[in-house]
Amino acid sequence: MILVLCSLFAVAALAPVFFAGMGRNAFYVLAAAPAAAFVWLIFQYPAAYGQGLTEHVDWIPELQLDLTFRMDPLSWVMCLLVLGVGALVLAYCARYFKDKDANLGSFGAQLLAFAGAMFGLVTADDLILMFVFWELTTILSYLLIGYARARISARRSALTALIVTTAGGLTMLIGLIMLAQLTGTSRVSGLLERAPALLAAHDGAAMAALNVAVVLVLVGAITKSALVPFHFWLPGAMAAPTPVSAYLHAAAMVKAGIYLVARLAPGLSGADSWLPVILTLGLATMLVGGYRALRQKDIKLILAFGTVSQLGFLTMVVGLGTPEAALAGLGLLLAHGLFKAALFLVVGIIDHQTGTRDVGKLSGVFRSSRALGVVAVVAAASMAGIPPLAGFVAKESVFTAFVEWAGEAGHAPWGPVVLAGMVLGSILTFAYSARFIWGAFAMKPGVPPTPFKPIRFSFLAAPALLAVLSVVYGVWPAPVDSWIQPYAALFAAGAPGDAGGHGGTSAGHLELWHGVTPALGLTAVTFLVGSLLVWGRDAVSRFQSSLPKIPEADKAYQNVIGALDDVAVWVTGRTQRGSLFFYLVVILAVAVAVPVGVLLWNGKPIPSKLYWIDPGSPLQWLIGLGIVVGAFGAVKANKRFMAVLFVSVTGYGMALIFALQSAPDLALTQMLVETVALVAFVLAMRRLPPELRDRTGGRYRVIRVVLGLAFGAAMVVFALFAADARVATPISLDFPKLAYEQGGGLNVVNVTLVDLRAWDTFGEISVLALAATGVASLIFVRSIGHSLGRSAGVETGSVGRVAKQPTGSLAAAALATARRFGASPSTVGGVRRNPWLVAGRTLAPERRSILFEVVTRLIFHTMVVFSVYLLFAGHNLPGGGFAGGLMAGMALTIRYLAGGRFELAEALRMSPGLVLGLGLALAAVSGLAPFLLGGNVFQAAILHFTLPVFGDVKFVTSTFFDIGVYLVVIGLVLDVLRGFGAQIDVELEEESEVAAR
Amino acid sequence: MNLAHLAPLAVLLPILGAALAFTLIRHPRAQRAVSVTVLSLTLTLESLLLASSWDGGTTAVRLGAWFPPFGIVMVVDAFSSLMLVVSSAVSLCVLIYASAQGASESGYDGPVSIFHPSYLILIAGVSNAFLSGDLFNLYVGFEILLTASYVLMTLGGTEQRIRAGVTYVVVSVVSSLLFLIAIAMIYASTGTVNMADLAGKLAQLDPGIQTLLHVMLLVAFGIKAAVFPLSFWLPDSYPTAPAPVTAVFAGLLTKVGVYAMVRTETLLFPGDTLNQPLMIVALLTMVVGILGAVAQNDIKRLLSFTLVSHIGYMVFGLALGSAAGLGAAVFYVAHHITIQTSLFLVAGLIELRAGSSSLDRLGGLGKLSPLLAVLFFVPAMNLAGIPPFSGFLGKLGLLQAGVAQGTGLAMVLVVGGVLASLLTLLAIARVWNRAFWRTTDDAEDPAPELLATGAAARRLMPRGMVAPTAALVVFGVALTVFAGPLFGVADRSAAQMLNRDAYIHAVLGQQAVVPAVPGAPAAEGGAR
């Protein structure tokens, strides 16, 4: 079976290739696949009716989802229909479609794949596997309905069908999972064996769960088989090409729901919730479908609503759970497949040859093509249940089964009601069958005969064969009977399927002549009243239009989807405000409320042994106060610059606190960080408006204030609780010892950074490198060159010249003097030399500060040397690569501030990217090297050796890593200076030039 | 040698590559070669890690040879290595896609020059977060990937990206701050940040304080994972980034948050204290998220909402607290990384081919590019949970676990999960109906690209971008074909995480005591 399945899918996958080469005749190739499978199926008869044919491949044992297939009588009968009709419909397609259609390749592939999915569905012996194929058929149906994708109605119908059947399918999935867990197996065969015992046990909770599961599964069947109230998708699906309608929406896919009912009935029809659902909805569907079929003007829609009606009928019969009904049900299912597929194919031919399906326009088609007419009449007669055709045979045994069932004690009063409804449904069926023939073929008064192109035999072959089969089945039902008997026997008394206890001993037989029975009487009534309806069809039609319009389920669906869209828009509008403020409020509120809620819920008292200030260091009071003032100042400041200054007050305050807590290393680093950050801020701020808009006012002021205070207060409280709860000693107490003994350093902080937790530092320097380049990328985003260039070619005193000269007065005179001073470089040996800073001469005189240049000249090298000292001393004393790098960065900052952007280029002639890259690479290599030497990543070694001048040296290899850190930090500062500094300089100058012009 | 000891290289190599890329900032081709090579190497290496932990082996790698709880450890187990392999495979495809796009879009000194180092560092951060066995180092991992994401998010510095970038950066910084505060609180009460050590020491704390610390961490991770109601920022920021960047963010970043939540829930705070609230949160995430998707008119925004919604599935599995639920969640994470990324890449292709990602302006793509249609349809159906694709399988596992739990709340979640699945299908099918099925004539104000024909149209589908997308789609299908073994390893990793023995013993040694899970029967074999 798996092989057959794979071959069907494989041929489907190759379909586009065939179509590319052969045009529409490729459909014959495709048809050969299910035809071959059909032949294979015939040969499987003995196996299927013997032990049953089982194949199994493990897929996902964890989900109890395995590829288990089983061919038993029910599957075999279903396969006959699926493969047989599939082959005929595919062959029919070869004449239905035109060669030039570009989408035929994918269409053919989908149609054949559908046949494969259907085959898988009816042979799967695993509930979940069956669901897999179930959904595949849904998706393929969606794609096939959407074949006429250019039409909005086709797209919409396809979507409706998809959503309705998937909604049902997912509901069913829950039910299937519940069933599998209740019975402990996901095997269909195993489930059917165990379910009756579960039903017999009368365990309250399990029983309730089982009933719920049954209803959920039935919802899937109901939606798939288009039962009320989900029937509306099926007429919509008629937007599909007619062969698709014939196959999917008449013969095969919509039968999936019926199949599911038939499959589960032997085990579950005894559940309390089973029969009420099946009979109520089945009957309602049969009547609604029949009634609406009588009103249709499109012959395809007559068939569509007829199909809806018949599906309701079939569901009732198949779901009843008696041997007679089981026999009759499958008999009817086969008969329906034969006549309905034939009728749809006939509609396809009429549509193809005349271009219309409208009852009012079609006229005299029978005269144009008698062969077609005969085929249609035979099929329609079978649908109406006229002897000696398949429909009659099946319907007779249905009536027999229901008469018997309705007569049983315990089924009153509903039994007779169901029976009466069924007869009424049959009457409607008779009437719309006649209406179809009349509508499609009759000569209508006042309507000219419809032009009809002659049809080729190959086009008519498929429906004709189906019609012939309807006759054969009707005249000689014995083979069909023998195929179904083993299935019906499952319901016989004493068989596992007889859980409901209503099984008879024998299912009877499908026969053309039963003798004079109550069933025959009901058939007679059907014909009689049906003929009356046909005879008085104008009156019926008037009566139907005089009735108030019943609200259509289709409308209800559209309303549900509309409401869904409204809800979606409403919810999304509420939550997705597009406002950062709103998102932050939500996040912070959650961050405060949830932990506070936890504390309150647990009824925690505030810890008692808390102290606010380190008693050994009263200065903390003062610094703490300063930090608080800084924080408030930052909030209240209305100038950007002031706000930044206040923020750095808090930062320097933190540095002081570190210093007071005897953490000089942290204090040093924090100070340097604050300073660099402040410089960066100030440089960047030149491009920002100086005023801060009023952040403290506005509508949300109260929210801001409350949330801000609450967050701060809550974090303090949490910290109190957290610190109070400590039970173990912190690991950091061991750090000094570890740092010295194994890290080879006295500075715990530095050893922690470069050795103990070097991995953290390594990560953080990559963050630094990236942050630097990220900032630079934003600033340089529009500039062509990254390079600052050299100062040599720059005109003296040209950089940063104030465009508008102050006129008159003292200022102008002072400026003129300054220009003269600045513009007379001392030239030694033809090379321009600047006494102080190399590029200082490039600056406009009014930008220069002699004092600053002098000081810079004096301290620059000192700072660089000091930074190197910090780098190497760091292992034992305050310092380290980070602090050292910052110090070097500060030196560069001073050079830039004093000498301008060309001075920066002279000070360090490497691109920041290179510095960052080298630093990062050095750090990475220093981590990698020990690993390559057989140790752990970032494992440090302590080397002792003697150098001529320095004497005994104790060198820890983690220093290499620290050098990497040092370089990265320098690169960062360089990037900031070039971005926020130099590049903004250039932009400001360009703008002022433009403004001056 | 145990292959798991290669783990640090999964972080080191990308950073080394980034360092090289920095120095090669003026040589885009060399940069591309470096990053593709490095990521391929990393992927190979991570596959070895996965092989080493496939059967449940758990290895702790001591960085700098320092013993825990003092030094930092990396822990290689089935979950972390599975995440590594999937994320690297996905990010390699995205990298190739992005390189092709970059090559066609901009020259020197454009955003591309920093794309490669940023991207590699992003991957390093993600890998670090997956591997870290140390809470503070996990924070560092987050910082690495977030900083990289800030840079990538604002590539090109257009006004729209800067605006979205501000939302993204501020929210992310707040989440980092909350994470850092939570770490500080945890350190204050336990005096350690090593996660295995924390597992033992947190258990000794007062249960109320445990829950306090627990929710603080969850809130921080919840923002990163985009869990309702901490998720609103995501659809406002992701879609504006360049397509490959959105793709990799959508695939990886939220999953790192989910990963952190899983580790927190299983290793640090086992037991069912917060399972019920988490289930409610999962439900709201699924439903509110997917309603957002239904309301969208732009493919990229729509996909951002499905992303949020499907995070709910993972939280669902986690909140169930059962091995089955957790296993399904692990599988779902692997699935979702792949599929969501594929779809964003396809959305990028659509944008390129049709000049827009707004559904109003799309039409006829099925006819214009059948290949694009297939590339969209397969992962789209996968996302919508259509069988037999992995999205269905993951969901099936979650539903089975939910039904097995059987409580009222679990059943509500099952229904919510099914509903979210259906609405995902609705949203996706609408995209299909409009962008692919209807004709270009139906598109409002179609972009010139959409109307292009012949050679011009072919240029709009660069092979260098289509190929990696196709590769990723195939990878997604492979997750379905090999779902059996994959589910096996997911289930094993779930069982392992719930048991905790392997993790704690690997880090702290065999004699370490594994504390009993509150509310559960005493775990056997504390000291074997």
PDB file of N, CA and C in Angstrom, chain A residues 57 262 272 317 340 386 430 432 482 484 513 536 585 642 653 668 712 758 762 778 818 862:
ATOM      1  N   VAL A  57       5.419   1.252   9.074  1.00  0.00           N
ATOM      2  CA  VAL A  57       6.763   1.821   9.135  1.00  0.00           C
ATOM      3  C   VAL A  57       6.773   2.823  10.285  1.00  0.00           C
ATOM      4  N   ALA A 262     -18.407   5.713   9.008  1.00  0.00           N
ATOM      5  CA  ALA A 262     -18.492   4.272   8.784  1.00  0.00           C
ATOM      6  C   ALA A 262     -17.379   3.541   9.511  1.00  0.00           C
ATOM      7  N   ASP A 272     -23.411   7.638  23.750  1.00  0.00           N
ATOM      8  CA  ASP A 272     -24.681   8.357  23.891  1.00  0.00           C
ATOM      9  C   ASP A 272     -24.802   9.527  22.927  1.00  0.00           C
ATOM     10  N   VAL A 317     -27.522   6.872   7.391  1.00  0.00           N
ATOM     11  CA  VAL A 317     -27.555   5.428   7.163  1.00  0.00           C
ATOM     12  C   VAL A 317     -26.290   4.778   7.696  1.00  0.00           C
ATOM     13  N   LYS A 340     -23.479  10.282  -9.096  1.00  0.00           N
ATOM     14  CA  LYS A 340     -23.207  11.701  -8.957  1.00  0.00           C
ATOM     15  C   LYS A 340     -21.987  12.117  -9.782  1.00  0.00           C
ATOM     16  N   ILE A 386     -34.918   4.946  -9.059  1.00  0.00           N
ATOM     17  CA  ILE A 386     -35.831   4.231  -9.945  1.00  0.00           C
ATOM     18  C   ILE A 386     -35.241   2.878 -10.312  1.00  0.00           C
ATOM     19  N   PHE A 430     -36.184  12.834  -5.625  1.00  0.00           N
ATOM     20  CA  PHE A 430     -36.869  12.478  -6.864  1.00  0.00           C
ATOM     21  C   PHE A 430     -37.176  13.747  -7.666  1.00  0.00           C
ATOM     22  N   TYR A 432     -35.817  16.825  -7.481  1.00  0.00           N
ATOM     23  CA  TYR A 432     -34.723  17.607  -8.075  1.00  0.00           C
ATOM     24  C   TYR A 432     -33.988  16.812  -9.149  1.00  0.00           C
ATOM     25  N   SER A 482     -21.624  -8.842  -1.747  1.00  0.00           N
ATOM     26  CA  SER A 482     -20.611  -9.684  -1.118  1.00  0.00           C
ATOM     27  C   SER A 482     -19.416  -8.857  -0.646  1.00  0.00           C
ATOM     28  N   ILE A 484     -19.639  -5.982   0.710  1.00  0.00           N
ATOM     29  CA  ILE A 484     -19.994  -5.212   1.909  1.00  0.00           C
ATOM     30  C   ILE A 484     -20.331  -6.097   3.096  1.00  0.00           C
ATOM     31  N   TRP A 513     -35.037  -7.168  -6.026  1.00  0.00           N
ATOM     32  CA  TRP A 513     -36.433  -7.452  -5.663  1.00  0.00           C
ATOM     33  C   TRP A 513     -36.470  -8.074  -4.283  1.00  0.00           C
ATOM     34  N   GLY A 536     -46.405  19.485 -10.636  1.00  0.00           N
ATOM     35  CA  GLY A 536     -46.807  20.822 -10.199  1.00  0.00           C
ATOM     36  C   GLY A 536     -45.618  21.706  -9.912  1.00  0.00           C
ATOM     37  N   VAL A 585       5.356  51.515  29.480  1.00  0.00           N
ATOM     38  CA  VAL A 585       4.454  51.513  30.635  1.00  0.00           C
ATOM     39  C   VAL A 585       4.011  50.085  30.935  1.00  0.00           C
ATOM     40  N   MET A 642      22.433  70.177  30.243  1.00  0.00           N
ATOM     41  CA  MET A 642      22.306  70.079  31.703  1.00  0.00           C
ATOM     42  C   MET A 642      21.936  68.661  32.112  1.00  0.00           C
ATOM     43  N   GLY A 653      29.232  59.946  41.155  1.00  0.00           N
ATOM     44  CA  GLY A 653      28.825  59.571  42.517  1.00  0.00           C
ATOM     45  C   GLY A 653      29.037  58.080  42.740  1.00  0.00           C
ATOM     46  N   LEU A 668      38.246  53.791  39.540  1.00  0.00           N
ATOM     47  CA  LEU A 668      39.061  54.353  38.455  1.00  0.00           C
ATOM     48  C   LEU A 668      38.361  54.146  37.115  1.00  0.00           C
ATOM     49  N   GLY A 712      11.408  52.344  41.108  1.00  0.00           N
ATOM     50  CA  GLY A 712      12.561  52.520  41.991  1.00  0.00           C
ATOM     51  C   GLY A 712      12.322  51.920  43.355  1.00  0.00           C
ATOM     52  N   ALA A 758      37.219  35.659  32.236  1.00  0.00           N
ATOM     53  CA  ALA A 758      37.697  36.255  30.985  1.00  0.00           C
ATOM     54  C   ALA A 758      36.642  36.095  29.890  1.00  0.00           C
ATOM     55  N   PHE A 762      35.543  38.813  27.334  1.00  0.00           N
ATOM     56  CA  PHE A 762      35.695  38.578  25.908  1.00  0.00           C
ATOM     57  C   PHE A 762      34.396  38.939  25.178  1.00  0.00           C
ATOM     58  N   LEU A 778      26.193  54.635  11.599  1.00  0.00           N
ATOM     59  CA  LEU A 778      25.054  55.537  11.485  1.00  0.00           C
ATOM     60  C   LEU A 778      25.503  56.939  11.087  1.00  0.00           C
ATOM     61  N   ALA A 818      44.623  87.482  15.235  1.00  0.00           N
ATOM     62  CA  ALA A 818      44.747  86.039  15.404  1.00  0.00           C
ATOM     63  C   ALA A 818      44.992  85.374  14.066  1.00  0.00           C
ATOM     64  N   THR A 862      52.762  61.550  28.242  1.00  0.00           N
ATOM     65  CA  THR A 862      52.689  61.060  29.613  1.00  0.00           C
ATOM     66  C   THR A 862      51.465  60.174  29.784  1.00  0.00           C
TER      67      THR A 862
END
